[in-house]
Structure formats: C-alpha cells, structure tokens
Short mmCIF file of C-alpha atoms in Angstrom, two decimals:
data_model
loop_
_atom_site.label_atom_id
_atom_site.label_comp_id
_atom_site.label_asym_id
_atom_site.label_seq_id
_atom_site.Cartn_x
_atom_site.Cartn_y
_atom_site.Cartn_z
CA UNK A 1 28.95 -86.63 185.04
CA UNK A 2 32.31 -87.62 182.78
CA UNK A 3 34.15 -90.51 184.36
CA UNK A 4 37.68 -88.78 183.03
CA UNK A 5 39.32 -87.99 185.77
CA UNK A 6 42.38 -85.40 185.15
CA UNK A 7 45.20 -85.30 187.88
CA UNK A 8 47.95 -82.19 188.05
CA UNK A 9 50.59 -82.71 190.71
CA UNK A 10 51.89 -79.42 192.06
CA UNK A 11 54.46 -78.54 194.25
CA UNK A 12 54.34 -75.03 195.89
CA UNK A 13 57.39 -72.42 197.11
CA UNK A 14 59.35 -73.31 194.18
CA UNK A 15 62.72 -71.15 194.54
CA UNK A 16 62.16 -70.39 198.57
CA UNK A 17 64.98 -72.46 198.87
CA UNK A 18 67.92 -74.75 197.49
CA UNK A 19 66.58 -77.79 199.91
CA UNK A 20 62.54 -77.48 198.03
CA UNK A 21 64.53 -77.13 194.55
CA UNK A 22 66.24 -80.08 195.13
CA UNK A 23 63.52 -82.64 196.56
CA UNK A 24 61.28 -80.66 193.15
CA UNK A 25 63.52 -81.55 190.86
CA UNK A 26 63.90 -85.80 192.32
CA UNK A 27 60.40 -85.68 192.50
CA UNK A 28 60.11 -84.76 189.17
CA UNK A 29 62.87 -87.01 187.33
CA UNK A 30 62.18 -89.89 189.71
CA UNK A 31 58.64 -89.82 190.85
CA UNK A 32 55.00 -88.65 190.13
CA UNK A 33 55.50 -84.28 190.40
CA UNK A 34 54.02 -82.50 186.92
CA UNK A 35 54.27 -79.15 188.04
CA UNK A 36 55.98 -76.15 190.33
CA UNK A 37 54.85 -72.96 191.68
CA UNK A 38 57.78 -70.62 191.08
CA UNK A 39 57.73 -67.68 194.14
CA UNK A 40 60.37 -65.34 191.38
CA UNK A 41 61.02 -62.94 194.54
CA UNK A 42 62.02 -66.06 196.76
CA UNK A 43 66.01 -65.98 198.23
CA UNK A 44 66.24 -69.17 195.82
CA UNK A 45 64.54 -68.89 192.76
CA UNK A 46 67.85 -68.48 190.19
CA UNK A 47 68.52 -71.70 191.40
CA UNK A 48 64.69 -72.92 190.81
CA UNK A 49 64.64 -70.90 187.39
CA UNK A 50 68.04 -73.03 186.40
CA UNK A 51 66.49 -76.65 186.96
CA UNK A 52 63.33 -76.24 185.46
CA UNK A 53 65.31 -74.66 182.44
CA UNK A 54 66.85 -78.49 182.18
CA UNK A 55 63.43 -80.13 182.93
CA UNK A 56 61.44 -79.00 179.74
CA UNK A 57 58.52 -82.16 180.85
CA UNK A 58 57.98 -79.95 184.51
CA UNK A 59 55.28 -77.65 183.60
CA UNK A 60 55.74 -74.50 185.83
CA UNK A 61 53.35 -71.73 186.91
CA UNK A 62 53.79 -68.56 188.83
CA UNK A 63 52.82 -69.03 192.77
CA UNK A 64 52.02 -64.89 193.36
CA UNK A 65 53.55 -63.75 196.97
CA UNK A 66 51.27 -60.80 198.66
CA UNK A 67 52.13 -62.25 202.33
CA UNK A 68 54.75 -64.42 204.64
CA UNK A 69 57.62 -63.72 201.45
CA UNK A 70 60.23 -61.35 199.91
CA UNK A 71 58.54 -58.76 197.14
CA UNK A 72 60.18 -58.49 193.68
CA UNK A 73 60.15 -54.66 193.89
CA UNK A 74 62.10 -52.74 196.25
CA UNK A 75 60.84 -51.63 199.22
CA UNK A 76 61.06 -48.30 198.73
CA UNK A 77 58.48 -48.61 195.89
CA UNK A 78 55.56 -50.28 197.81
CA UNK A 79 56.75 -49.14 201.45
CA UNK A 80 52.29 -49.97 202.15
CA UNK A 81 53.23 -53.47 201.84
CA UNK A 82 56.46 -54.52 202.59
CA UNK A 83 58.87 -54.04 205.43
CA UNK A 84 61.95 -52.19 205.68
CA UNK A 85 64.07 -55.63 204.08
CA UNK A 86 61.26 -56.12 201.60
CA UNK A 87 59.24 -59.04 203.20
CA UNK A 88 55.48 -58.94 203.47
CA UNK A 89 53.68 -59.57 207.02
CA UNK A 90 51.37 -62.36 207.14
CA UNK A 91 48.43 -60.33 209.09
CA UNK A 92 46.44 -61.07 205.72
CA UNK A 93 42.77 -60.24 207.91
CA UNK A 94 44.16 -56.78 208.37
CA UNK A 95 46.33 -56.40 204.41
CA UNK A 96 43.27 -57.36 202.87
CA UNK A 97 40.86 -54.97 204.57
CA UNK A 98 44.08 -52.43 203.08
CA UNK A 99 43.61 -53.80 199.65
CA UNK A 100 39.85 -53.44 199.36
CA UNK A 101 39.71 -49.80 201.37
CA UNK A 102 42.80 -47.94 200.12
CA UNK A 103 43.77 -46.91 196.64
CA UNK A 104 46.89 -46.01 197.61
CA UNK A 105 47.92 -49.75 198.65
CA UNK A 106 45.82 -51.06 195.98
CA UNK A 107 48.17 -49.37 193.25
CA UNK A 108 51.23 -50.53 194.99
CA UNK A 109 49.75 -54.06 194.97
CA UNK A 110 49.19 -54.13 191.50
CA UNK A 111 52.53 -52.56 191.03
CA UNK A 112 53.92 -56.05 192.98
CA UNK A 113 51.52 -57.97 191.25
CA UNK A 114 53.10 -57.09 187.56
CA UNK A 115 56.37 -57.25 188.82
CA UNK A 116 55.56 -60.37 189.59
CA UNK A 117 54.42 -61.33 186.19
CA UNK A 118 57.42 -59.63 184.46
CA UNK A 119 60.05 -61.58 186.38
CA UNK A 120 58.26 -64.87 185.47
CA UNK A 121 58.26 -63.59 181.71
CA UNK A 122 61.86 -62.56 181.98
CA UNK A 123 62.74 -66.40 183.11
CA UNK A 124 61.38 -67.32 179.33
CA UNK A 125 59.48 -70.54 181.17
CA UNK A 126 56.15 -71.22 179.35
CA UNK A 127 53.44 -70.12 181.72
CA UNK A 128 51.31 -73.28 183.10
CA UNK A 129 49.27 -71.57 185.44
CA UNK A 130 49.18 -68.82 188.37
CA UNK A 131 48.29 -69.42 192.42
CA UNK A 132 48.78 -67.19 195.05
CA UNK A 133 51.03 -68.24 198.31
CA UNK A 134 48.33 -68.74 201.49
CA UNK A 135 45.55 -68.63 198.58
CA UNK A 136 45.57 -64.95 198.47
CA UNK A 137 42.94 -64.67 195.29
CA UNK A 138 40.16 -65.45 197.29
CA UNK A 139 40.71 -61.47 198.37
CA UNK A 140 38.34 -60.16 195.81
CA UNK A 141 40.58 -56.88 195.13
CA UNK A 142 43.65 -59.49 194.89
CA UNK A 143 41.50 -61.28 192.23
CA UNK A 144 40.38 -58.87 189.87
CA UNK A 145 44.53 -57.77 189.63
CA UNK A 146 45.50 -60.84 189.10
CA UNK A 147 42.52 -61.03 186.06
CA UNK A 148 43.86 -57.99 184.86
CA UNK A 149 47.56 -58.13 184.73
CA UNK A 150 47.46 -62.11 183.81
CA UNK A 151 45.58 -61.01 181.13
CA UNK A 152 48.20 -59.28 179.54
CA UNK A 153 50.60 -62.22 180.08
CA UNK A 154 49.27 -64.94 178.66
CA UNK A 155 47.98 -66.12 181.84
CA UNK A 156 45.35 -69.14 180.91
CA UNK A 157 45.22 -71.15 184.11
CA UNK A 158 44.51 -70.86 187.51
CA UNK A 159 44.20 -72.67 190.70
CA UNK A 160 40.43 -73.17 192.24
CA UNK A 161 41.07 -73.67 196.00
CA UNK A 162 37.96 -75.99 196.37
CA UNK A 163 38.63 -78.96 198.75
CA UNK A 164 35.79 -81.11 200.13
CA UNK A 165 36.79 -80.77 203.82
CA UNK A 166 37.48 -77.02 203.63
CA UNK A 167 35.60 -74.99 205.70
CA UNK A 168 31.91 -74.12 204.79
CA UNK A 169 32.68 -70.31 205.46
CA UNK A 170 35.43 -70.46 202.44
CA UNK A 171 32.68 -72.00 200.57
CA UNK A 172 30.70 -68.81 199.29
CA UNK A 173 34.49 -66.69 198.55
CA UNK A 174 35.60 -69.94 196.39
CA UNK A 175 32.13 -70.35 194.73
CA UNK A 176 32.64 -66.62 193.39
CA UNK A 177 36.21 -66.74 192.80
CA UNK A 178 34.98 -70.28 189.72
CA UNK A 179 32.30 -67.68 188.57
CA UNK A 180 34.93 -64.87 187.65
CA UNK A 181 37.63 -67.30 186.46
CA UNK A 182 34.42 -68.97 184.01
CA UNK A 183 33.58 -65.30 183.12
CA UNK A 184 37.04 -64.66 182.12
CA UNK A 185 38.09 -67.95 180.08
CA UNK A 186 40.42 -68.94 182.89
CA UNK A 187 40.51 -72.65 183.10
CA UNK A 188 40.71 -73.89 186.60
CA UNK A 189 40.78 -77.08 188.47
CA UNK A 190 37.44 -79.09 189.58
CA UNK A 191 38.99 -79.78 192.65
CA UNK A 192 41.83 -79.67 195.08
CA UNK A 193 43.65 -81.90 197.52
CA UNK A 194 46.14 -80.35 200.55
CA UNK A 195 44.80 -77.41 201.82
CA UNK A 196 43.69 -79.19 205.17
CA UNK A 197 46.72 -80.94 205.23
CA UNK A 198 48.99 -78.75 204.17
CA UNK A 199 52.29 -79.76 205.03
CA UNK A 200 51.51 -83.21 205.80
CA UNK A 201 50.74 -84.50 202.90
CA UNK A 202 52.75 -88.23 203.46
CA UNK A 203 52.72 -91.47 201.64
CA UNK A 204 49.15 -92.58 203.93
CA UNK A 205 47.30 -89.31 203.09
CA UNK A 206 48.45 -89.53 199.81
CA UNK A 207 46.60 -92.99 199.01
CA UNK A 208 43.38 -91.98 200.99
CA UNK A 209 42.93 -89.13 198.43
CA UNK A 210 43.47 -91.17 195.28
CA UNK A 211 41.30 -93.99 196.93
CA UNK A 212 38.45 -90.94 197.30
CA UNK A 213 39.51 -89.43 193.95
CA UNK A 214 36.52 -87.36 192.32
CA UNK A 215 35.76 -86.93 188.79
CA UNK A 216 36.81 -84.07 186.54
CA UNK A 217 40.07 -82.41 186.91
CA UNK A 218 42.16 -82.53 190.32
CA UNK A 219 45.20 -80.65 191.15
CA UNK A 220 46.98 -82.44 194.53
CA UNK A 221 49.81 -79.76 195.83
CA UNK A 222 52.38 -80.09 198.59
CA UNK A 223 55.31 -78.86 199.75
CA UNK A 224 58.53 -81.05 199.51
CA UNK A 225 61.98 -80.13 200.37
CA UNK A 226 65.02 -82.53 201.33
CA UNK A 227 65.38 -83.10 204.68
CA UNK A 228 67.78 -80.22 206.91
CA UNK A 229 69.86 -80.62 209.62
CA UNK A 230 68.12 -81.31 212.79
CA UNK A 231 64.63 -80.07 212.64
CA UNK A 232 65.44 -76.99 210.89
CA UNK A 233 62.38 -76.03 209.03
CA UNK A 234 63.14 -74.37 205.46
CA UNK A 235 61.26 -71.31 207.21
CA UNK A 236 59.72 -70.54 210.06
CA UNK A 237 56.16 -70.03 209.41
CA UNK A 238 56.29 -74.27 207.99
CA UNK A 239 57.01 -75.01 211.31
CA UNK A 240 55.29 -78.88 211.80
CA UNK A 241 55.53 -79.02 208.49
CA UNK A 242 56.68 -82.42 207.34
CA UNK A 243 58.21 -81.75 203.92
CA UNK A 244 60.78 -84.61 203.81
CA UNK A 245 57.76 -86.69 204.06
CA UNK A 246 55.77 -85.14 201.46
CA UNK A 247 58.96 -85.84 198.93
CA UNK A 248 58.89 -90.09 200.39
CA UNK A 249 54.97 -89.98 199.00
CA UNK A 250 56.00 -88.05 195.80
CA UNK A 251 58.82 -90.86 194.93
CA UNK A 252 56.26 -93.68 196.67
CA UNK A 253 55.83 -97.03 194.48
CA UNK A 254 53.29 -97.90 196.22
CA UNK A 255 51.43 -94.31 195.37
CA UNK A 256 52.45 -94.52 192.19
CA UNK A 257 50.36 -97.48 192.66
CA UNK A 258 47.62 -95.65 193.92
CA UNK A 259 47.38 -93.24 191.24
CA UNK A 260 47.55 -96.04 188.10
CA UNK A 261 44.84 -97.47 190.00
CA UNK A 262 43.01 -94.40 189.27
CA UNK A 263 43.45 -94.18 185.26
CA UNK A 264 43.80 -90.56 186.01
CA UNK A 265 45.50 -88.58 182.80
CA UNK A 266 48.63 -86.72 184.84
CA UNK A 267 50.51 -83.63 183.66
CA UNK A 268 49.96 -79.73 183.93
CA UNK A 269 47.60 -77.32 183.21
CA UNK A 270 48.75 -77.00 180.18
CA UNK A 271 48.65 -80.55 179.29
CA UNK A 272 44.92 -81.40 181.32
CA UNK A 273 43.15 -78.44 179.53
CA UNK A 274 44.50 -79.39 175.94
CA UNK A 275 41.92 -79.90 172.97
CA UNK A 276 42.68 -83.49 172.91
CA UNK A 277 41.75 -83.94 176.89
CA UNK A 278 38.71 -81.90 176.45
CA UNK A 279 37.87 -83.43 173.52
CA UNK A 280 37.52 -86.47 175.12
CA UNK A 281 35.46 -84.99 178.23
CA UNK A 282 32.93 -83.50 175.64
CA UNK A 283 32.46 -87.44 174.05
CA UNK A 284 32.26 -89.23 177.22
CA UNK A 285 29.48 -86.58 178.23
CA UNK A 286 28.09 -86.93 175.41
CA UNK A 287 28.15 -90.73 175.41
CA UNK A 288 26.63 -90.43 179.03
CA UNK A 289 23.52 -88.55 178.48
CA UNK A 290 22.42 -90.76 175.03
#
C-alpha cells in the first residue's frame, strides 16, 4: 500500500449564508481550507460566487441540493419536489423512494440537477469536484443523474462518503456508489473524515483524525461560519452545530501542526488527482512491491 498520503480540506454550504462565506474565505487566506462546496441556489451564494472569484488558490466544487435547501428552478417547474417558496423537504426516506418509483419526479429531478450544473457553469469557477448536501448520491437514481449530466460538464471529481466509523448498513450503498464512479473515470477520495461528526468538527477532533490519518487520498469537510448573535444557528436544521468552532480548528497552529506532522500533500481535487501526484503514487507502489 503507497505511503503518500493526499489531504483535501473542504468546507460545505458554501453561499447558504454571508456568516459561512466569511469564516470560508479566513479560513482560506489565513488557515489550512483548500476547497468549498458552492450550494448556487443558496440565499447567499452571489456573495460566495464573489470571494472565490478573488481567491483563484480556493479550489471550488458544486455541493448538489435535492433536500433541506432552496432549488435553482422555480417552483412552478418541479412543483414534485419543492414547496410552494421553492425549498426542498428533508423527508429524504420518503423523496428517494419518489426518485426511484416515479418518472414523473425523476425528470423534474434531473431538470434540478442540470440547473444545478448550469448555474455553477454560468459563475465561470473551474469545476473541482461535485457532492451532494446530506450525501444524497448514495440514492442510486440520484447517482446515475448526477453521472449523466456531470458528464456533460466537465465534471471529473467526486466525493466518496466512506468514513471508518460510519455505519456498517451505509457500507454496501458506498461500496457501489466507488464501483460506478471507477466505471465512469470519476476520481474520488480514498477516504473521508466528518460525517460522524458533522458539525463538530473542533480543534481536538481535528488532531485525533490527522493522528489516525490513513493512506491514499483523504478529503476532511466541515462546516464553518463566524460566530452569530446569541446562539442563532445559520439555519435551523444545524442546530448543535458548532460552526464557530470548526473555523478555531481551521485557523489552529497547533493543527496546522498536526497536519505537517503528517507530510500529507494538501490542495483540491484538482490539485490531489494531477499527473504529477499520481505519478508519484504509481513509483512509490511500484518501489513497494520490488
């Protein structure tokens, strides 16, 4: 097994409002952050679209919103999915039995799905990668969409939701969800770090995973914002979130620390799965079995 370890530090909800713009941008100019999720439908993503304009090193992807967000098309254009102002629901059990079922919905999803895609093309931000908000493309129907409209973008990365402490039952959906992004010349993550502590990613959980860091390629995400008034969260379904504390690890010296420790090469997608970082996989392999 290579020794290289590759390490892509993401944060999500890019554009769902000014206060995660903000603590994206410091993280990015004055800590250890290589990449943002952009939601393009999100009440705040001109403001997102405008910083990362000005931040040519912050490799951005497109974080796809099927649930718990606003839609990019109007309502009256995918009235399956969306509610009267436009916002998904976040009863994703009973959407994605409606997404594998009906071809009605499944048409309007796609519809969403480009829309989606065209928006992020329209920002003219090179495309680093594509995840889906609550980790939607383990839905098989959401999937093969994605494959097919990304396609047609340019789309050449995406994330693999594998963590070692998810749960076993995920283990089987994520195991075929790495078999049709192989099949398809996607690249895609070895690993990943804050799904089971999502929203709580802080300066202590931080250096446990870089202490435990595995081989290969490893994206870390979170979800940072600048601290509100009170204990306001930036919306209601990140209630307990601690996002203020996720931006203290992100501008942390002592896990920046951490992460030299590691001899990790950091950046985005775009920058782990160039032919010089591969290049270098394929030798130390080689090296390794000789």
């Amino acid at each position: 097994m290579s020794r290289i370890r590759g390490l892509i530090i993401t944060a999500d909800d890019f554009g769902l409002h000014p206060r995660v713009n903000e603590a994206v941008e410091r993280a990015h100019c004055e800590g250890l952050l290589t990449s943002a999720s952009l939601m393009v439908g999100a009440r705040a993503a001109a403001d997102a679209i405008e910083r990362a304009r000005r931040l040519p090193s912050l490799r951005v992807g497109l974080h796809l919103v099927l649930a718990d967000g606003f839609a990019t098309l109007n309502a009256s254009r995918i009235p399956d999915l969306v509610n009267h102002a436009g916002r998904f629901g976040d009863a994703m059990v009973r959407d994605s039995i409606r997404f594998f079922f009906l071809p009605r919905v499944r048409s309007q999803l796609e519809q969403e799905i480009r829309a989606q895609f065209e928006a992020f093309a329209a920002t003219s931000l090179p495309l680093d990668h594509v995840n889906t908000h609550k980790h939607f493309h383990l839905h098989p129907t959401v999937l093969s969409l994605v494959l097919k409209v990304g396609r047609e973008f340019g789309m050449r990365a995406m994330r693999l939701p594998l963590e070692p402490d998810a749960p076993s039952g995920l283990r089987p959906w994520i195991t075929l969800v790495k078999a049709r992004l192989d099949h398809h010349g996607i690249v895609h993550n070895d690993h990943v770090i804050g799904m089971t502590q999502s929203g709580q990613m802080d300066e202590a959980a931080w250096i446990r995973a870089l202490e435990r860091l595995p081989n290969g390629v490893t994206e870390i995400y979170s979800h940072p914002a600048i601290a509100g008034e009170g204990a306001e969260p930036v919306t209601q379904s990140m209630t307990g979130y601690r996002p203020a504390d996720e931006l203290a690890a992100l501008v942390s010296p002592r896990v920046a620390a951490a992460m030299h420790a590691t001899g990790a090469v950091r950046g985005g997608f775009a920058d782990i799965f160039s032919d010089a970082f591969r290049c270098a996989r394929r030798m130390e392999n080689r090296i390794g079995t000789d």
